[in-house]
Coordinates of C-alpha atoms in Angstrom, one line a residue:
M1 CA -12.2 13.8 5.0
K2 CA -10.6 15.9 2.4
V3 CA -7.1 15.1 1.2
K4 CA -5.0 17.4 -1.0
I5 CA -3.7 15.7 -4.1
I6 CA -1.5 16.6 -7.1
N7 CA -1.9 14.3 -10.2
K8 CA 1.0 14.5 -12.6
S9 CA -0.1 11.3 -14.4
T10 CA -2.5 11.2 -17.4
H11 CA -4.9 9.1 -15.4
K12 CA -8.0 9.9 -13.4
L13 CA -7.8 10.4 -9.7
P14 CA -8.2 7.2 -7.6
V15 CA -11.8 6.5 -6.7
Y16 CA -13.8 4.1 -4.6
E17 CA -15.3 1.7 -7.1
T18 CA -18.3 0.7 -5.0
I19 CA -20.1 2.2 -1.9
G20 CA -18.5 -0.5 0.3
S21 CA -15.0 -0.2 -1.0
A22 CA -12.3 0.5 1.6
G23 CA -9.6 1.1 -1.0
M24 CA -9.0 3.1 -4.2
D25 CA -7.0 1.6 -7.0
L26 CA -3.6 3.1 -7.8
R27 CA -2.4 3.1 -11.4
A28 CA 1.0 2.8 -12.9
H29 CA 2.5 6.0 -14.3
V30 CA 5.2 4.7 -16.7
S31 CA 6.6 6.0 -19.9
E32 CA 7.0 2.5 -21.3
P33 CA 5.9 -1.0 -20.3
I34 CA 7.9 -2.7 -17.5
I35 CA 8.5 -6.4 -17.6
L36 CA 8.6 -7.9 -14.1
K37 CA 10.4 -11.2 -14.2
P38 CA 9.8 -14.0 -11.7
L39 CA 10.9 -13.1 -8.2
E40 CA 11.9 -9.6 -9.4
R41 CA 10.8 -6.5 -7.6
T42 CA 10.6 -2.9 -8.6
I43 CA 9.1 0.4 -7.5
I44 CA 6.3 1.6 -9.8
K45 CA 5.5 5.3 -9.6
T46 CA 1.9 6.6 -9.7
G47 CA 2.3 10.3 -10.6
L48 CA 0.4 11.1 -7.4
F49 CA 1.4 13.4 -4.5
I50 CA -0.7 13.7 -1.4
E51 CA -1.0 15.8 1.8
L52 CA -2.6 13.8 4.5
P53 CA -3.9 15.4 7.8
T54 CA -1.9 14.6 10.9
G55 CA -3.3 11.4 12.6
V56 CA -4.0 9.8 9.2
E57 CA -1.9 7.3 7.1
A58 CA -2.4 5.9 3.6
Q59 CA -1.8 2.2 3.3
V60 CA -0.7 0.7 0.0
R61 CA -2.1 -2.8 -0.3
P62 CA -2.1 -5.5 -3.0
R63 CA -4.9 -6.0 -5.4
S64 CA -6.4 -9.4 -4.8
G65 CA -7.0 -10.2 -8.5
L66 CA -3.3 -9.5 -9.4
A67 CA -2.2 -11.6 -6.4
A68 CA -4.5 -14.5 -7.1
K69 CA -4.3 -14.6 -10.9
H70 CA -0.7 -13.5 -11.5
G71 CA 1.3 -13.8 -8.2
L72 CA 1.9 -10.0 -8.2
T73 CA 1.8 -8.4 -4.7
V74 CA 3.0 -5.4 -2.7
L75 CA 6.3 -6.4 -1.1
N76 CA 6.0 -4.4 2.1
S77 CA 2.3 -4.8 2.5
P78 CA 0.7 -2.7 3.8
G79 CA 3.1 0.0 2.8
T80 CA 2.6 3.1 5.0
I81 CA 2.5 6.6 3.6
D82 CA 3.0 9.0 6.5
A83 CA 1.2 12.4 6.9
D84 CA 4.4 14.3 6.5
F85 CA 5.6 12.6 3.2
R86 CA 5.4 14.8 0.2
G87 CA 7.1 12.7 -2.5
E88 CA 5.5 10.8 -5.4
L89 CA 3.6 7.7 -4.3
G90 CA 5.3 4.6 -5.4
V91 CA 4.4 0.9 -5.1
I92 CA 6.9 -1.8 -4.4
L93 CA 5.7 -4.7 -6.6
V94 CA 7.1 -8.2 -6.6
N95 CA 6.4 -11.0 -9.0
L96 CA 6.0 -14.3 -7.1
S97 CA 4.9 -16.3 -10.1
A98 CA 7.0 -18.4 -12.5
A99 CA 5.9 -16.1 -15.5
E100 CA 6.9 -12.6 -16.5
F101 CA 4.3 -9.9 -16.0
K102 CA 4.0 -6.8 -18.1
I103 CA 3.0 -3.6 -16.4
E104 CA 1.5 -1.0 -18.7
D105 CA 0.8 2.7 -18.2
G106 CA -2.5 3.1 -16.4
E107 CA -2.5 -0.5 -15.1
R108 CA -4.2 -0.8 -11.7
I109 CA -1.3 -2.1 -9.6
A110 CA -2.3 -1.7 -5.9
Q111 CA -5.0 -0.1 -3.7
L112 CA -4.8 2.7 -1.3
V113 CA -6.6 2.7 2.0
I114 CA -6.8 5.9 4.1
A115 CA -6.8 5.1 7.9
K116 CA -6.7 7.0 11.2
Y117 CA -4.2 5.9 13.7
E118 CA -3.3 6.6 17.3
R119 CA 0.2 7.3 18.6
A120 CA 1.3 5.3 21.7
Q121 CA 3.0 6.5 24.8
W122 CA 5.2 3.8 26.4
L123 CA 4.5 3.1 30.1
E124 CA 7.5 1.1 31.2
V125 CA 6.6 -1.5 33.9
Q126 CA 8.3 -4.5 35.5
E127 CA 5.6 -7.0 34.5
L128 CA 2.5 -7.4 32.4
N129 CA -1.0 -8.7 33.3
K130 CA -1.3 -12.5 32.9
T131 CA -3.7 -14.0 30.2
S132 CA -4.8 -17.5 29.4
R133 CA -2.7 -17.3 26.2
G134 CA 0.4 -16.1 27.9
E135 CA 3.5 -16.2 25.7
G136 CA 1.9 -18.6 23.1
G137 CA 2.2 -17.3 19.5
F138 CA 2.8 -18.5 16.0
G139 CA 0.0 -21.0 15.8
S140 CA -0.4 -21.7 19.6
T141 CA -4.2 -21.2 19.4
G142 CA -4.7 -24.1 16.8
K143 CA -5.1 -24.3 13.1

């Protein structure tokens, strides 16, 4: 699939790092370093603008290394970028660690996954089919 992109940053376009990668790394586009204090959140811009085809979304997800090593994650994960959005891609980062984290220009801050989706049509009914699980949720199937 071809996706139109405008890159106003000084960084290379996002790429798949391996043949099996589902996501491409997004980089911070900041004029000066940003210090993210413990439990603080901020929107980090990327300098990227995209035009997705209808029926496709871009999902902004955390980078596992930043999450595991530094407690940094994407707050609304996965963040959805709709096909009709034309603004600059931003990443809502939150620092869940006890230490400050410094975000520098060009830092890989999140990953972007392009995914197809289907739109649902509601069919209003009076009852739903029964299942063995029923209304059980939130841990009802065991550990």
